[in-house]
Amino acid sequence: MKKTCQALFGALLLCAQLAHGENLLKAEALGDGIFALIGPTGGRLHENYGLNANYGVIDTPDGTILIDSGASTAAAKLLESESRKLTGKPVKWVINTGVQDHRWLGNGYFAAQGAQIIALQRTTTTQARLGKGQIESLARELKEQMNGTVPAPAAQPLAGNAQTLTLGGRTLELRYFADAHFAGDAVVWLPKEKILFAGDHIYVDRLLGILPESNAETWLQAFRQAIALQPTRIVPGHGRVCDVAQAQRESGDYLAFVVGGTKKFAEDMAGVDTAVGAMKNAPAFSHLRNFDDLHRGNVNRTYLRLEAAQ
Ligand SMILES: [Zn+2]
């Protein structure tokens, strides 16, 4: 009896988790079989499967194109079921826009289902360097959800900085501009529809995070090149679908503020505490979610990188 109860409880728990996962990502139709899956803007949590980011789903007669594969095998299965609800078709191609865990750690699951994983060579190089550490650090929060997750960068990565892909009759461009949130981050650009899947180049509604792997100075250059495409709609890496003006206000202007501000202090070797102290108030951005948690660290890391380059 006790065993039966335990099994029942386990099954109920799994159902509750999956039901919760079903409501995690909000689908937004962008027209013509193109969808954004918008995740929560907080941190990586067990309850959100590490899917605190956005994804893309594109329908084609030959199968589904999924943009980014989630932070684990468990997350990949959720993305698979959400994308099937939208297109009714299996995922045939997965395109990676970047290197952060939630962009690509689901690759192994999709590859095992027969999907082709597509990424630029420079993206896979950084993925290969960081993958093992990303899985170890995610396991602390996501626990059993990371079981079976292995780093699986694209087996046949694409050379160069820009590739035009024709998949199921759709034309997409995979473009790299400069090292950004991570070295090797890229965007997916739909030239006909003028829709940009910006990956971790653009955050709105919440503050972006400048990590030890990030290069804020070249990220700003990459941001400028991405919006120079003049997209009519942007699916940012984090936050709601937006236009160029909002991306500029909440990502571009913030990067310019941090890079421009810290540069002056770094040139004078003023010290990181002086830079952080002088820049800790940033009223133009303090309404953005996660500001209190991230802003000082963003200034700190940008200053140290710029000072080291002096
Ligand atoms: Zn991200």
PDB file of N, CA, C and O in Angstrom, residues 219-267:
ATOM      1  N   TRP A 219      29.932  43.950 -27.473  1.00  0.00           N
ATOM      2  CA  TRP A 219      28.482  43.682 -27.435  1.00  0.00           C
ATOM      3  C   TRP A 219      27.721  44.907 -27.952  1.00  0.00           C
ATOM      4  O   TRP A 219      26.778  44.787 -28.738  1.00  0.00           O
ATOM      5  N   LEU A 220      28.158  46.086 -27.526  1.00  0.00           N
ATOM      6  CA  LEU A 220      27.515  47.322 -27.992  1.00  0.00           C
ATOM      7  C   LEU A 220      27.643  47.453 -29.519  1.00  0.00           C
ATOM      8  O   LEU A 220      26.680  47.823 -30.203  1.00  0.00           O
ATOM      9  N   GLN A 221      28.820  47.122 -30.048  1.00  0.00           N
ATOM     10  CA  GLN A 221      28.984  47.164 -31.515  1.00  0.00           C
ATOM     11  C   GLN A 221      28.041  46.167 -32.194  1.00  0.00           C
ATOM     12  O   GLN A 221      27.413  46.464 -33.215  1.00  0.00           O
ATOM     13  N   ALA A 222      27.971  44.961 -31.611  1.00  0.00           N
ATOM     14  CA  ALA A 222      27.090  43.927 -32.185  1.00  0.00           C
ATOM     15  C   ALA A 222      25.635  44.375 -32.130  1.00  0.00           C
ATOM     16  O   ALA A 222      24.869  44.171 -33.087  1.00  0.00           O
ATOM     17  N   PHE A 223      25.250  44.991 -31.021  1.00  0.00           N
ATOM     18  CA  PHE A 223      23.874  45.498 -30.888  1.00  0.00           C
ATOM     19  C   PHE A 223      23.563  46.475 -32.013  1.00  0.00           C
ATOM     20  O   PHE A 223      22.514  46.401 -32.656  1.00  0.00           O
ATOM     21  N   ARG A 224      24.497  47.391 -32.255  1.00  0.00           N
ATOM     22  CA  ARG A 224      24.257  48.420 -33.283  1.00  0.00           C
ATOM     23  C   ARG A 224      24.104  47.786 -34.667  1.00  0.00           C
ATOM     24  O   ARG A 224      23.284  48.210 -35.474  1.00  0.00           O
ATOM     25  N   GLN A 225      24.909  46.778 -34.932  1.00  0.00           N
ATOM     26  CA  GLN A 225      24.804  46.114 -36.244  1.00  0.00           C
ATOM     27  C   GLN A 225      23.498  45.343 -36.363  1.00  0.00           C
ATOM     28  O   GLN A 225      22.900  45.277 -37.434  1.00  0.00           O
ATOM     29  N   ALA A 226      23.067  44.757 -35.262  1.00  0.00           N
ATOM     30  CA  ALA A 226      21.814  43.986 -35.301  1.00  0.00           C
ATOM     31  C   ALA A 226      20.632  44.907 -35.598  1.00  0.00           C
ATOM     32  O   ALA A 226      19.794  44.595 -36.454  1.00  0.00           O
ATOM     33  N   ILE A 227      20.572  46.062 -34.932  1.00  0.00           N
ATOM     34  CA  ILE A 227      19.402  46.919 -35.186  1.00  0.00           C
ATOM     35  C   ILE A 227      19.534  47.679 -36.506  1.00  0.00           C
ATOM     36  O   ILE A 227      18.535  48.149 -37.040  1.00  0.00           O
ATOM     37  N   ALA A 228      20.756  47.737 -37.049  1.00  0.00           N
ATOM     38  CA  ALA A 228      20.924  48.343 -38.376  1.00  0.00           C
ATOM     39  C   ALA A 228      20.202  47.525 -39.456  1.00  0.00           C
ATOM     40  O   ALA A 228      19.974  48.014 -40.570  1.00  0.00           O
ATOM     41  N   LEU A 229      19.826  46.302 -39.134  1.00  0.00           N
ATOM     42  CA  LEU A 229      19.033  45.503 -40.081  1.00  0.00           C
ATOM     43  C   LEU A 229      17.621  46.080 -40.233  1.00  0.00           C
ATOM     44  O   LEU A 229      16.893  45.703 -41.138  1.00  0.00           O
ATOM     45  N   GLN A 230      17.255  46.961 -39.320  1.00  0.00           N
ATOM     46  CA  GLN A 230      15.938  47.605 -39.317  1.00  0.00           C
ATOM     47  C   GLN A 230      14.773  46.613 -39.217  1.00  0.00           C
ATOM     48  O   GLN A 230      13.847  46.617 -40.050  1.00  0.00           O
ATOM     49  N   PRO A 231      14.834  45.775 -38.203  1.00  0.00           N
ATOM     50  CA  PRO A 231      13.720  44.828 -38.020  1.00  0.00           C
ATOM     51  C   PRO A 231      12.427  45.560 -37.649  1.00  0.00           C
ATOM     52  O   PRO A 231      12.470  46.592 -36.978  1.00  0.00           O
ATOM     53  N   THR A 232      11.315  45.011 -38.089  1.00  0.00           N
ATOM     54  CA  THR A 232      10.028  45.583 -37.658  1.00  0.00           C
ATOM     55  C   THR A 232       9.602  44.961 -36.330  1.00  0.00           C
ATOM     56  O   THR A 232       8.893  45.584 -35.557  1.00  0.00           O
ATOM     57  N   ARG A 233      10.007  43.717 -36.076  1.00  0.00           N
ATOM     58  CA  ARG A 233       9.747  43.070 -34.790  1.00  0.00           C
ATOM     59  C   ARG A 233      11.021  42.384 -34.345  1.00  0.00           C
ATOM     60  O   ARG A 233      11.735  41.782 -35.151  1.00  0.00           O
ATOM     61  N   ILE A 234      11.238  42.470 -33.039  1.00  0.00           N
ATOM     62  CA  ILE A 234      12.418  41.825 -32.460  1.00  0.00           C
ATOM     63  C   ILE A 234      11.947  40.842 -31.394  1.00  0.00           C
ATOM     64  O   ILE A 234      11.163  41.203 -30.512  1.00  0.00           O
ATOM     65  N   VAL A 235      12.415  39.606 -31.503  1.00  0.00           N
ATOM     66  CA  VAL A 235      12.258  38.665 -30.389  1.00  0.00           C
ATOM     67  C   VAL A 235      13.566  38.752 -29.611  1.00  0.00           C
ATOM     68  O   VAL A 235      14.603  38.254 -30.067  1.00  0.00           O
ATOM     69  N   PRO A 236      13.542  39.440 -28.467  1.00  0.00           N
ATOM     70  CA  PRO A 236      14.786  39.600 -27.719  1.00  0.00           C
ATOM     71  C   PRO A 236      15.159  38.277 -27.047  1.00  0.00           C
ATOM     72  O   PRO A 236      14.347  37.346 -27.011  1.00  0.00           O
ATOM     73  N   GLY A 237      16.352  38.212 -26.517  1.00  0.00           N
ATOM     74  CA  GLY A 237      16.741  37.004 -25.781  1.00  0.00           C
ATOM     75  C   GLY A 237      15.924  36.838 -24.520  1.00  0.00           C
ATOM     76  O   GLY A 237      15.628  35.722 -24.091  1.00  0.00           O
ATOM     77  N   HIS A 238      15.552  37.975 -23.933  1.00  0.00           N
ATOM     78  CA  HIS A 238      14.781  37.987 -22.687  1.00  0.00           C
ATOM     79  C   HIS A 238      13.823  39.167 -22.732  1.00  0.00           C
ATOM     80  O   HIS A 238      14.224  40.269 -23.120  1.00  0.00           O
ATOM     81  N   GLY A 239      12.580  38.958 -22.276  1.00  0.00           N
ATOM     82  CA  GLY A 239      11.582  40.031 -22.282  1.00  0.00           C
ATOM     83  C   GLY A 239      10.615  39.866 -23.441  1.00  0.00           C
ATOM     84  O   GLY A 239      10.755  38.961 -24.265  1.00  0.00           O
ATOM     85  N   ARG A 240       9.641  40.767 -23.474  1.00  0.00           N
ATOM     86  CA  ARG A 240       8.588  40.621 -24.483  1.00  0.00           C
ATOM     87  C   ARG A 240       9.041  41.041 -25.882  1.00  0.00           C
ATOM     88  O   ARG A 240      10.027  41.775 -26.022  1.00  0.00           O
ATOM     89  N   VAL A 241       8.316  40.576 -26.880  1.00  0.00           N
ATOM     90  CA  VAL A 241       8.600  40.981 -28.266  1.00  0.00           C
ATOM     91  C   VAL A 241       8.555  42.511 -28.323  1.00  0.00           C
ATOM     92  O   VAL A 241       7.671  43.133 -27.724  1.00  0.00           O
ATOM     93  N   CYS A 242       9.522  43.101 -29.033  1.00  0.00           N
ATOM     94  CA  CYS A 242       9.657  44.558 -28.963  1.00  0.00           C
ATOM     95  C   CYS A 242      10.006  45.140 -30.330  1.00  0.00           C
ATOM     96  O   CYS A 242      10.172  44.411 -31.309  1.00  0.00           O
ATOM     97  N   ASP A 243      10.114  46.468 -30.354  1.00  0.00           N
ATOM     98  CA  ASP A 243      10.563  47.157 -31.566  1.00  0.00           C
ATOM     99  C   ASP A 243      11.976  47.707 -31.329  1.00  0.00           C
ATOM    100  O   ASP A 243      12.544  47.570 -30.235  1.00  0.00           O
ATOM    101  N   VAL A 244      12.521  48.348 -32.364  1.00  0.00           N
ATOM    102  CA  VAL A 244      13.891  48.872 -32.264  1.00  0.00           C
ATOM    103  C   VAL A 244      14.002  49.915 -31.158  1.00  0.00           C
ATOM    104  O   VAL A 244      14.983  49.947 -30.410  1.00  0.00           O
ATOM    105  N   ALA A 245      12.970  50.758 -31.036  1.00  0.00           N
ATOM    106  CA  ALA A 245      13.052  51.852 -30.050  1.00  0.00           C
ATOM    107  C   ALA A 245      13.188  51.292 -28.627  1.00  0.00           C
ATOM    108  O   ALA A 245      14.008  51.775 -27.835  1.00  0.00           O
ATOM    109  N   GLN A 246      12.407  50.277 -28.302  1.00  0.00           N
ATOM    110  CA  GLN A 246      12.496  49.713 -26.944  1.00  0.00           C
ATOM    111  C   GLN A 246      13.829  48.990 -26.738  1.00  0.00           C
ATOM    112  O   GLN A 246      14.456  49.093 -25.678  1.00  0.00           O
ATOM    113  N   ALA A 247      14.280  48.264 -27.769  1.00  0.00           N
ATOM    114  CA  ALA A 247      15.581  47.585 -27.674  1.00  0.00           C
ATOM    115  C   ALA A 247      16.691  48.613 -27.437  1.00  0.00           C
ATOM    116  O   ALA A 247      17.606  48.396 -26.633  1.00  0.00           O
ATOM    117  N   GLN A 248      16.584  49.737 -28.141  1.00  0.00           N
ATOM    118  CA  GLN A 248      17.590  50.789 -27.979  1.00  0.00           C
ATOM    119  C   GLN A 248      17.577  51.339 -26.550  1.00  0.00           C
ATOM    120  O   GLN A 248      18.622  51.452 -25.915  1.00  0.00           O
ATOM    121  N   ARG A 249      16.401  51.650 -26.053  1.00  0.00           N
ATOM    122  CA  ARG A 249      16.288  52.236 -24.709  1.00  0.00           C
ATOM    123  C   ARG A 249      16.788  51.299 -23.620  1.00  0.00           C
ATOM    124  O   ARG A 249      17.440  51.718 -22.674  1.00  0.00           O
ATOM    125  N   GLU A 250      16.456  49.998 -23.755  1.00  0.00           N
ATOM    126  CA  GLU A 250      16.647  49.089 -22.627  1.00  0.00           C
ATOM    127  C   GLU A 250      17.895  48.217 -22.741  1.00  0.00           C
ATOM    128  O   GLU A 250      18.323  47.626 -21.746  1.00  0.00           O
ATOM    129  N   SER A 251      18.457  48.103 -23.946  1.00  0.00           N
ATOM    130  CA  SER A 251      19.726  47.362 -24.104  1.00  0.00           C
ATOM    131  C   SER A 251      20.829  48.262 -24.654  1.00  0.00           C
ATOM    132  O   SER A 251      21.890  48.392 -24.056  1.00  0.00           O
ATOM    133  N   GLY A 252      20.590  48.878 -25.799  1.00  0.00           N
ATOM    134  CA  GLY A 252      21.629  49.688 -26.452  1.00  0.00           C
ATOM    135  C   GLY A 252      22.075  50.854 -25.592  1.00  0.00           C
ATOM    136  O   GLY A 252      23.280  51.078 -25.393  1.00  0.00           O
ATOM    137  N   ASP A 253      21.102  51.606 -25.069  1.00  0.00           N
ATOM    138  CA  ASP A 253      21.464  52.766 -24.250  1.00  0.00           C
ATOM    139  C   ASP A 253      22.144  52.332 -22.956  1.00  0.00           C
ATOM    140  O   ASP A 253      23.045  53.012 -22.459  1.00  0.00           O
ATOM    141  N   TYR A 254      21.714  51.203 -22.408  1.00  0.00           N
ATOM    142  CA  TYR A 254      22.338  50.720 -21.163  1.00  0.00           C
ATOM    143  C   TYR A 254      23.789  50.298 -21.419  1.00  0.00           C
ATOM    144  O   TYR A 254      24.696  50.659 -20.659  1.00  0.00           O
ATOM    145  N   LEU A 255      24.015  49.558 -22.492  1.00  0.00           N
ATOM    146  CA  LEU A 255      25.396  49.169 -22.819  1.00  0.00           C
ATOM    147  C   LEU A 255      26.264  50.405 -23.047  1.00  0.00           C
ATOM    148  O   LEU A 255      27.406  50.477 -22.574  1.00  0.00           O
ATOM    149  N   ALA A 256      25.711  51.397 -23.748  1.00  0.00           N
ATOM    150  CA  ALA A 256      26.468  52.637 -24.006  1.00  0.00           C
ATOM    151  C   ALA A 256      26.770  53.358 -22.688  1.00  0.00           C
ATOM    152  O   ALA A 256      27.870  53.901 -22.497  1.00  0.00           O
ATOM    153  N   PHE A 257      25.791  53.365 -21.788  1.00  0.00           N
ATOM    154  CA  PHE A 257      25.979  54.002 -20.477  1.00  0.00           C
ATOM    155  C   PHE A 257      27.106  53.306 -19.696  1.00  0.00           C
ATOM    156  O   PHE A 257      28.015  53.969 -19.163  1.00  0.00           O
ATOM    157  N   VAL A 258      27.069  51.984 -19.657  1.00  0.00           N
ATOM    158  CA  VAL A 258      28.066  51.245 -18.865  1.00  0.00           C
ATOM    159  C   VAL A 258      29.447  51.339 -19.513  1.00  0.00           C
ATOM    160  O   VAL A 258      30.448  51.612 -18.830  1.00  0.00           O
ATOM    161  N   VAL A 259      29.513  51.150 -20.828  1.00  0.00           N
ATOM    162  CA  VAL A 259      30.818  51.158 -21.510  1.00  0.00           C
ATOM    163  C   VAL A 259      31.411  52.575 -21.483  1.00  0.00           C
ATOM    164  O   VAL A 259      32.579  52.768 -21.098  1.00  0.00           O
ATOM    165  N   GLY A 260      30.587  53.565 -21.866  1.00  0.00           N
ATOM    166  CA  GLY A 260      31.083  54.950 -21.903  1.00  0.00           C
ATOM    167  C   GLY A 260      31.501  55.416 -20.519  1.00  0.00           C
ATOM    168  O   GLY A 260      32.557  56.054 -20.348  1.00  0.00           O
ATOM    169  N   GLY A 261      30.701  55.101 -19.509  1.00  0.00           N
ATOM    170  CA  GLY A 261      30.978  55.545 -18.145  1.00  0.00           C
ATOM    171  C   GLY A 261      32.222  54.912 -17.564  1.00  0.00           C
ATOM    172  O   GLY A 261      33.110  55.598 -17.017  1.00  0.00           O
ATOM    173  N   THR A 262      32.333  53.597 -17.685  1.00  0.00           N
ATOM    174  CA  THR A 262      33.487  52.906 -17.082  1.00  0.00           C
ATOM    175  C   THR A 262      34.778  53.236 -17.821  1.00  0.00           C
ATOM    176  O   THR A 262      35.853  53.243 -17.221  1.00  0.00           O
ATOM    177  N   LYS A 263      34.658  53.517 -19.114  1.00  0.00           N
ATOM    178  CA  LYS A 263      35.858  53.798 -19.913  1.00  0.00           C
ATOM    179  C   LYS A 263      36.632  54.994 -19.343  1.00  0.00           C
ATOM    180  O   LYS A 263      37.859  54.964 -19.233  1.00  0.00           O
ATOM    181  N   LYS A 264      35.902  56.018 -18.970  1.00  0.00           N
ATOM    182  CA  LYS A 264      36.564  57.222 -18.432  1.00  0.00           C
ATOM    183  C   LYS A 264      37.341  56.867 -17.166  1.00  0.00           C
ATOM    184  O   LYS A 264      38.491  57.283 -16.996  1.00  0.00           O
ATOM    185  N   PHE A 265      36.720  56.092 -16.294  1.00  0.00           N
ATOM    186  CA  PHE A 265      37.402  55.712 -15.047  1.00  0.00           C
ATOM    187  C   PHE A 265      38.578  54.769 -15.328  1.00  0.00           C
ATOM    188  O   PHE A 265      39.629  54.865 -14.700  1.00  0.00           O
ATOM    189  N   ALA A 266      38.401  53.861 -16.285  1.00  0.00           N
ATOM    190  CA  ALA A 266      39.466  52.895 -16.586  1.00  0.00           C
ATOM    191  C   ALA A 266      40.683  53.597 -17.185  1.00  0.00           C
ATOM    192  O   ALA A 266      41.830  53.248 -16.871  1.00  0.00           O
ATOM    193  N   GLU A 267      40.442  54.580 -18.030  1.00  0.00           N
ATOM    194  CA  GLU A 267      41.563  55.314 -18.642  1.00  0.00           C
ATOM    195  C   GLU A 267      42.390  56.035 -17.575  1.00  0.00           C
ATOM    196  O   GLU A 267      43.603  56.160 -17.694  1.00  0.00           O
TER     197      GLU A 267
END
